[in-house]
Structure formats: structure tokens, C-alpha cells
mmCIF file of C-alpha atoms in Angstrom:
data_model
loop_
_atom_site.group_PDB
_atom_site.id
_atom_site.type_symbol
_atom_site.label_atom_id
_atom_site.label_comp_id
_atom_site.label_asym_id
_atom_site.label_seq_id
_atom_site.Cartn_x
_atom_site.Cartn_y
_atom_site.Cartn_z
ATOM 1 C CA UNK A 549 164.763 143.964 72.761
ATOM 2 C CA UNK A 550 163.294 140.424 73.394
ATOM 3 C CA UNK A 551 166.613 138.822 72.467
ATOM 4 C CA UNK A 552 168.228 141.094 75.379
ATOM 5 C CA UNK A 553 165.964 140.093 77.765
ATOM 6 C CA UNK A 554 166.247 136.414 77.022
ATOM 7 C CA UNK A 555 169.901 136.396 76.935
ATOM 8 C CA UNK A 556 169.728 138.106 80.609
ATOM 9 C CA UNK A 557 167.648 135.787 81.940
ATOM 10 C CA UNK A 558 169.986 132.919 80.408
ATOM 11 C CA UNK A 559 172.927 134.419 82.388
ATOM 12 C CA UNK A 560 170.976 134.928 85.412
ATOM 13 C CA UNK A 561 170.188 131.206 85.558
ATOM 14 C CA UNK A 562 173.809 130.236 84.721
ATOM 15 C CA UNK A 563 175.119 132.239 87.396
ATOM 16 C CA UNK A 564 173.252 130.249 89.971
ATOM 17 C CA UNK A 565 174.089 126.925 88.196
ATOM 18 C CA UNK A 566 177.571 127.416 87.734
ATOM 19 C CA UNK A 567 179.859 125.252 89.946
ATOM 20 C CA UNK A 568 180.921 127.290 93.251
ATOM 21 C CA UNK A 569 184.082 128.920 93.135
ATOM 22 C CA UNK A 570 186.880 126.971 95.137
ATOM 23 C CA UNK A 571 187.101 127.832 98.852
ATOM 24 C CA UNK A 572 183.758 129.428 98.664
ATOM 25 C CA UNK A 573 181.213 128.185 101.133
ATOM 26 C CA UNK A 574 177.712 129.589 101.678
ATOM 27 C CA UNK A 575 176.880 131.256 105.019
ATOM 28 C CA UNK A 576 174.989 128.985 107.269
ATOM 29 C CA UNK A 577 171.486 129.825 107.637
ATOM 30 C CA UNK A 578 170.063 129.059 110.937
ATOM 31 C CA UNK A 579 166.680 127.254 110.106
ATOM 32 C CA UNK A 580 163.580 128.240 112.184
ATOM 33 C CA UNK A 581 160.855 125.888 112.932
ATOM 34 C CA UNK A 582 157.755 126.471 110.847
ATOM 35 C CA UNK A 583 155.146 128.024 113.003
ATOM 36 C CA UNK A 584 151.823 126.283 112.504
ATOM 37 C CA UNK A 585 148.641 128.438 113.852
ATOM 38 C CA UNK A 586 145.872 126.132 114.925
ATOM 39 C CA UNK A 587 142.422 127.456 114.744
ATOM 40 C CA UNK A 588 140.160 127.301 117.947
ATOM 41 C CA UNK A 589 138.288 124.064 118.329
ATOM 42 C CA UNK A 590 134.495 124.778 116.892
ATOM 43 C CA UNK A 591 132.419 124.887 120.018
ATOM 44 C CA UNK A 592 129.647 122.604 120.452
ATOM 45 C CA UNK A 593 126.296 123.710 119.141
ATOM 46 C CA UNK A 594 124.570 123.763 122.737
ATOM 47 C CA UNK A 595 127.325 126.409 123.796
ATOM 48 C CA UNK A 596 126.679 128.701 120.417
ATOM 49 C CA UNK A 597 125.248 132.136 121.056
ATOM 50 C CA UNK A 598 121.600 132.228 120.100
ATOM 51 C CA UNK A 599 120.527 135.764 118.985
ATOM 52 C CA UNK A 600 117.996 135.727 116.208
ATOM 53 C CA UNK A 601 114.959 133.581 114.808
ATOM 54 C CA UNK A 602 114.136 132.148 111.169
ATOM 55 C CA UNK A 603 110.402 132.600 111.205
ATOM 56 C CA UNK A 604 109.889 128.629 110.825
ATOM 57 C CA UNK A 605 107.351 128.033 113.702
ATOM 58 C CA UNK A 606 108.620 125.281 115.650
ATOM 59 C CA UNK A 607 104.987 124.578 117.352
ATOM 60 C CA UNK A 608 101.872 126.295 118.623
ATOM 61 C CA UNK A 609 101.713 126.893 122.276
ATOM 62 C CA UNK A 610 98.756 127.697 124.386
ATOM 63 C CA UNK A 611 98.281 130.687 126.633
ATOM 64 C CA UNK A 612 98.158 129.604 130.238
ATOM 65 C CA UNK A 613 97.885 133.029 131.820
ATOM 66 C CA UNK A 614 98.571 136.805 131.032
ATOM 67 C CA UNK A 615 98.412 139.203 133.916
ATOM 68 C CA UNK A 616 100.010 142.030 136.064
ATOM 69 C CA UNK A 617 101.833 140.797 139.267
ATOM 70 C CA UNK A 618 102.577 142.931 142.382
ATOM 71 C CA UNK A 619 105.319 140.559 143.784
ATOM 72 C CA UNK A 620 107.815 141.072 141.122
ATOM 73 C CA UNK A 621 111.453 141.355 142.677
ATOM 74 C CA UNK A 622 113.312 144.305 140.988
ATOM 75 C CA UNK A 623 116.986 144.841 140.528
ATOM 76 C CA UNK A 624 117.615 146.798 143.663
ATOM 77 C CA UNK A 625 115.841 143.894 145.820
ATOM 78 C CA UNK A 626 112.578 145.989 146.111
ATOM 79 C CA UNK A 627 109.210 144.415 145.105
ATOM 80 C CA UNK A 628 107.145 146.115 142.225
ATOM 81 C CA UNK A 629 104.708 145.307 139.787
ATOM 82 C CA UNK A 630 104.577 144.187 136.073
ATOM 83 C CA UNK A 631 103.209 142.110 133.228
ATOM 84 C CA UNK A 632 103.722 138.315 133.050
ATOM 85 C CA UNK A 633 102.755 135.746 130.283
ATOM 86 C CA UNK A 634 102.758 132.084 131.011
ATOM 87 C CA UNK A 635 102.607 129.615 127.799
ATOM 88 C CA UNK A 636 102.500 125.985 127.618
ATOM 89 C CA UNK A 637 104.692 124.533 124.982
ATOM 90 C CA UNK A 638 107.036 121.405 124.742
ATOM 91 C CA UNK A 639 109.233 121.674 121.744
ATOM 92 C CA UNK A 640 110.735 124.944 122.472
ATOM 93 C CA UNK A 641 111.895 124.067 126.144
ATOM 94 C CA UNK A 642 114.367 121.412 124.562
ATOM 95 C CA UNK A 643 117.729 123.040 125.823
ATOM 96 C CA UNK A 644 115.786 125.814 127.548
ATOM 97 C CA UNK A 645 117.692 127.732 130.415
ATOM 98 C CA UNK A 646 116.578 130.764 132.733
ATOM 99 C CA UNK A 647 117.297 133.894 130.430
ATOM 100 C CA UNK A 648 117.008 132.118 126.980
ATOM 101 C CA UNK A 649 115.007 133.682 124.258
ATOM 102 C CA UNK A 650 111.703 132.153 122.725
ATOM 103 C CA UNK A 651 109.850 134.079 120.283
ATOM 104 C CA UNK A 652 106.001 134.210 121.077
ATOM 105 C CA UNK A 653 103.811 135.325 118.133
ATOM 106 C CA UNK A 654 107.219 136.817 116.848
ATOM 107 C CA UNK A 655 108.003 138.978 119.739
ATOM 108 C CA UNK A 656 111.605 137.791 121.288
ATOM 109 C CA UNK A 657 111.175 137.477 125.026
ATOM 110 C CA UNK A 658 113.353 136.349 127.643
ATOM 111 C CA UNK A 659 112.282 133.208 129.724
ATOM 112 C CA UNK A 660 112.232 133.925 133.779
ATOM 113 C CA UNK A 661 110.813 130.768 134.797
ATOM 114 C CA UNK A 662 109.872 127.141 133.280
ATOM 115 C CA UNK A 663 108.850 123.660 134.384
ATOM 116 C CA UNK A 664 109.825 121.005 131.790
ATOM 117 C CA UNK A 665 107.410 118.612 133.372
ATOM 118 C CA UNK A 666 104.388 120.792 132.676
ATOM 119 C CA UNK A 667 105.592 122.357 129.728
ATOM 120 C CA UNK A 668 104.943 125.787 130.907
ATOM 121 C CA UNK A 669 107.279 128.557 130.732
ATOM 122 C CA UNK A 670 106.973 132.512 131.751
ATOM 123 C CA UNK A 671 108.265 135.510 130.165
ATOM 124 C CA UNK A 672 108.138 139.114 131.247
ATOM 125 C CA UNK A 673 106.344 141.795 129.207
ATOM 126 C CA UNK A 674 107.861 145.365 129.058
ATOM 127 C CA UNK A 675 105.316 148.355 128.732
ATOM 128 C CA UNK A 676 106.614 148.733 125.158
ATOM 129 C CA UNK A 677 105.654 145.095 124.371
ATOM 130 C CA UNK A 678 102.385 145.717 125.665
ATOM 131 C CA UNK A 679 102.071 149.062 123.319
ATOM 132 C CA UNK A 680 103.435 147.436 120.436
ATOM 133 C CA UNK A 681 102.513 143.959 120.013
ATOM 134 C CA UNK A 682 99.326 141.881 120.389
ATOM 135 C CA UNK A 683 100.529 140.496 123.589
ATOM 136 C CA UNK A 684 98.207 142.385 125.822
ATOM 137 C CA UNK A 685 94.918 141.775 127.475
ATOM 138 C CA UNK A 686 93.024 143.396 124.625
ATOM 139 C CA UNK A 687 94.292 141.015 121.863
ATOM 140 C CA UNK A 688 95.310 137.818 123.935
ATOM 141 C CA UNK A 689 93.733 135.631 126.688
ATOM 142 C CA UNK A 690 93.948 132.341 128.366
ATOM 143 C CA UNK A 691 93.493 129.500 125.974
ATOM 144 C CA UNK A 692 94.502 131.208 122.652
ATOM 145 C CA UNK A 693 97.464 129.746 120.877
ATOM 146 C CA UNK A 694 100.437 131.399 120.001
ATOM 147 C CA UNK A 695 103.198 130.707 117.503
ATOM 148 C CA UNK A 696 106.611 129.601 119.463
ATOM 149 C CA UNK A 697 110.177 129.370 118.121
ATOM 150 C CA UNK A 698 113.451 129.094 119.859
ATOM 151 C CA UNK A 699 116.312 131.434 118.941
ATOM 152 C CA UNK A 700 118.868 130.085 116.484
ATOM 153 C CA UNK A 701 122.100 128.966 117.408
ATOM 154 C CA UNK A 702 124.919 130.913 115.470
ATOM 155 C CA UNK A 703 125.721 128.048 112.899
ATOM 156 C CA UNK A 704 122.012 126.737 112.755
ATOM 157 C CA UNK A 705 120.270 126.214 109.346
ATOM 158 C CA UNK A 706 117.780 128.922 108.523
ATOM 159 C CA UNK A 707 114.923 127.976 106.378
ATOM 160 C CA UNK A 708 113.239 131.089 106.708
ATOM 161 C CA UNK A 709 114.776 134.669 106.830
ATOM 162 C CA UNK A 710 116.519 136.838 109.481
ATOM 163 C CA UNK A 711 113.891 137.617 112.158
ATOM 164 C CA UNK A 712 115.078 139.776 114.937
ATOM 165 C CA UNK A 713 111.643 139.207 117.130
ATOM 166 C CA UNK A 714 111.587 143.012 117.387
ATOM 167 C CA UNK A 715 108.003 143.970 116.080
ATOM 168 C CA UNK A 716 107.317 147.044 114.490
ATOM 169 C CA UNK A 717 103.849 147.182 114.899
ATOM 170 C CA UNK A 718 100.535 145.581 114.699
ATOM 171 C CA UNK A 719 98.638 144.859 111.682
ATOM 172 C CA UNK A 720 94.830 143.808 110.989
ATOM 173 C CA UNK A 721 93.518 141.077 109.077
ATOM 174 C CA UNK A 722 91.336 142.188 106.392
ATOM 175 C CA UNK A 723 90.543 139.046 104.643
ATOM 176 C CA UNK A 724 91.293 135.182 104.766
ATOM 177 C CA UNK A 725 90.252 133.655 101.134
ATOM 178 C CA UNK A 726 90.629 130.053 100.126
ATOM 179 C CA UNK A 727 92.462 129.781 96.665
ATOM 180 C CA UNK A 728 92.681 126.270 95.850
ATOM 181 C CA UNK A 729 94.373 124.253 98.792
ATOM 182 C CA UNK A 730 96.041 127.533 99.883
ATOM 183 C CA UNK A 731 94.667 130.760 101.781
ATOM 184 C CA UNK A 732 95.216 134.280 100.419
ATOM 185 C CA UNK A 733 95.473 136.790 103.308
ATOM 186 C CA UNK A 734 95.326 140.704 103.256
ATOM 187 C CA UNK A 735 96.452 142.711 106.069
ATOM 188 C CA UNK A 736 96.200 146.275 106.667
ATOM 189 C CA UNK A 737 99.430 147.698 108.008
ATOM 190 C CA UNK A 738 100.210 151.011 109.862
ATOM 191 C CA UNK A 739 102.228 153.423 107.569
ATOM 192 C CA UNK A 740 105.355 153.059 109.415
ATOM 193 C CA UNK A 741 105.416 149.402 108.902
ATOM 194 C CA UNK A 742 104.071 149.473 105.270
ATOM 195 C CA UNK A 743 106.772 151.616 103.759
ATOM 196 C CA UNK A 744 109.174 148.659 104.306
ATOM 197 C CA UNK A 745 107.079 145.941 102.578
ATOM 198 C CA UNK A 746 107.808 144.956 99.163
ATOM 199 C CA UNK A 747 106.207 142.498 96.970
ATOM 200 C CA UNK A 748 108.290 139.223 96.511
ATOM 201 C CA UNK A 749 110.049 140.412 99.973
ATOM 202 C CA UNK A 750 110.210 138.675 103.422
ATOM 203 C CA UNK A 751 107.762 139.470 106.335
ATOM 204 C CA UNK A 752 107.460 137.987 109.612
ATOM 205 C CA UNK A 753 103.565 137.858 110.446
ATOM 206 C CA UNK A 754 103.097 136.479 114.255
ATOM 207 C CA UNK A 755 106.508 135.222 113.738
ATOM 208 C CA UNK A 756 106.056 133.343 110.646
ATOM 209 C CA UNK A 757 108.324 133.906 107.787
ATOM 210 C CA UNK A 758 106.472 134.639 104.822
ATOM 211 C CA UNK A 759 106.609 136.094 100.919
ATOM 212 C CA UNK A 760 104.605 139.348 100.366
ATOM 213 C CA UNK A 761 102.613 138.742 97.466
ATOM 214 C CA UNK A 762 101.345 142.395 96.585
ATOM 215 C CA UNK A 763 101.359 145.685 98.066
ATOM 216 C CA UNK A 764 98.531 147.967 97.985
ATOM 217 C CA UNK A 765 99.666 151.583 98.961
ATOM 218 C CA UNK A 766 96.477 153.151 98.478
ATOM 219 C CA UNK A 767 94.584 150.902 100.675
ATOM 220 C CA UNK A 768 97.649 150.395 102.948
ATOM 221 C CA UNK A 769 97.613 146.622 102.673
ATOM 222 C CA UNK A 770 99.695 143.877 101.629
ATOM 223 C CA UNK A 771 98.881 140.077 100.903
ATOM 224 C CA UNK A 772 100.529 136.758 101.406
ATOM 225 C CA UNK A 773 99.659 133.125 100.823
ATOM 226 C CA UNK A 774 99.815 130.170 103.117
ATOM 227 C CA UNK A 775 100.061 126.492 101.456
ATOM 228 C CA UNK A 776 98.198 123.593 103.381
ATOM 229 C CA UNK A 777 101.074 122.662 105.383
ATOM 230 C CA UNK A 778 101.599 126.013 106.854
ATOM 231 C CA UNK A 779 98.120 126.639 107.486
ATOM 232 C CA UNK A 780 98.206 123.564 109.879
ATOM 233 C CA UNK A 781 101.321 124.833 111.876
ATOM 234 C CA UNK A 782 100.904 128.317 112.381
ATOM 235 C CA UNK A 783 98.021 130.540 114.094
ATOM 236 C CA UNK A 784 97.217 132.763 111.339
ATOM 237 C CA UNK A 785 94.269 130.389 109.739
ATOM 238 C CA UNK A 786 92.670 130.167 113.505
ATOM 239 C CA UNK A 787 92.082 134.259 113.453
ATOM 240 C CA UNK A 788 89.125 136.051 111.955
ATOM 241 C CA UNK A 789 89.111 139.236 109.652
ATOM 242 C CA UNK A 790 89.546 142.164 112.166
ATOM 243 C CA UNK A 791 91.880 140.454 114.638
ATOM 244 C CA UNK A 792 95.614 141.744 114.859
ATOM 245 C CA UNK A 793 98.687 140.210 113.959
ATOM 246 C CA UNK A 794 102.425 141.176 114.776
ATOM 247 C CA UNK A 795 104.533 142.521 111.833
ATOM 248 C CA UNK A 796 108.139 142.768 111.510
ATOM 249 C CA UNK A 797 109.271 143.707 107.934
ATOM 250 C CA UNK A 798 112.766 142.288 106.622
ATOM 251 C CA UNK A 799 115.416 143.881 108.602
ATOM 252 C CA UNK A 800 117.553 144.299 105.924
ATOM 253 C CA UNK A 801 115.211 146.725 104.024
ATOM 254 C CA UNK A 802 114.851 148.704 107.023
ATOM 255 C CA UNK A 803 118.504 149.262 107.057
ATOM 256 C CA UNK A 804 118.730 149.998 103.502
ATOM 257 C CA UNK A 805 115.894 152.294 103.866
ATOM 258 C CA UNK A 806 117.378 154.094 107.069
ATOM 259 C CA UNK A 807 114.575 152.969 108.899
ATOM 260 C CA UNK A 808 115.299 154.626 112.422
ATOM 261 C CA UNK A 809 112.288 156.963 112.345
ATOM 262 C CA UNK A 810 109.219 154.637 112.784
ATOM 263 C CA UNK A 811 110.642 151.327 113.816
ATOM 264 C CA UNK A 812 111.259 150.026 117.305
ATOM 265 C CA UNK A 813 111.663 147.021 119.505
ATOM 266 C CA UNK A 814 108.900 144.919 120.544
ATOM 267 C CA UNK A 815 110.966 142.329 122.260
ATOM 268 C CA UNK A 816 111.582 141.833 126.061
#
């Protein structure tokens, strides 16, 4: 069988290699120019969409004001009331524009006004944001410091993890204990948030991307550690036991767990 296959292959090649029959001419075939598809030019970084955060805090800002306004213009041209937060920062205003997103303590918020000269920007706070996060008068006041981060460009480097800025709930600081040059932090979390927190998984605490150390289901707590550098650049060490922190478990874990029931959006 192998010999037959070899003979057939040789005959096939000889048929094409043999000189053409006298008077025979291969039919002309029209040559079509090769179509080259050019990829669209890559947009400049400044024009790329910004829709997510990394949990790598860019700076700590200072709350200038938090209060209810009664002169806010509504969609139909009428005037109504609503809550607004004013924060002073510098880095996060680089490339800022009206309508851009800035995470304040991990809450994705829309910039409604800003002044580059003073470094102050203003964001609106929806009722859901007031209810679900610590950006409310019972937890925040003028002079307090907050974590700030601009939204990432689509091709930006992510040194943390995928943070939406949609806070799921508020946790309570249980303890902050020094461990060498690090800080061991324990947080009590509500049940609908705790179920998505796993050891060595990601979590955003006040917008800071952190790795979970342990989870104690019986005590409804989880823990993480802050190295010396991080302690100097985020707000968590400035707080005391009993104060609140915004919590956003890893979004991948929520999707895998089918987390539609207890989640929610804390952003504006």
C-alpha cells in the first residue's frame, strides 16, 4: 500500500513537471491586487475611555465641605435640592474634565465642578451613595482626609486589581495592631459583603487595593496588613477602632458567586 501511495505521488508531481503539450497555453488569469487591511490608529492615551480603578491611591485629599444644596439645577430646568461633596486635591485634577470620574474613598463619583488653581473639585452624592458608603455627615466632615484616585485609561497599567468604585457596604474597624513595621487591621463586615471575601483574595477598603489575610466567619471579620509605605499614603491608619471603611470585594468573586442579591452600587 505504501508503494502504491508513493507511485501515485510521483505520478502527480511528474504530471505537473512534464513539458506542456505543443500548442497548449495556460488560460490567462487576471491578477487582483493584494488587499491590505490597515488597523485603525491607536488612540492617544488622553482620548481612551476611563471606566475603572485599580485601588492604587494617588493622593490623600482634604474634605472642604459636605452638605445639602437647595439650588441645584435639575434635568428639566427646575431647581431642587441634593448633596454635594467638595474635596481639595492636586494630582487627581491632572487631565480632569467636567463629567470625569474620581474615586473618593473608593466611591466612583462624577465631577460636576473643579478649579485647578485651588485644587478643589465638587461631586454630587446620590441618596444611594449616602446610604451605602461612609460619604455622609455621620462619618465625614470638613478637614477629614480621603483617598483619591482617577479612573484608569483602557490601556493603563493596573498595579492593584479591578475596582469598580461601586461600594457594596460599610465595615467597622475592629483593631489596628502594629506588627513590626506593618499594621495588622481587622474589619467587621456585613454578611452580604463577607460572603464574597476569601483569604488571599482582593478587596478594596476605602478604595485601597488590599490582599485579605484571614476571614473569621463566626466573628464576621476579615483582616489585612499594611506595609510601612502604604501606611503613609492611605487614610486607613488615620482612623481608629469603631470608625467605618467602605468595602468592595473583588468583582470577579461576585460574578462567580452570582452576587446580585446583596450587592449594589455606591457610586455616583
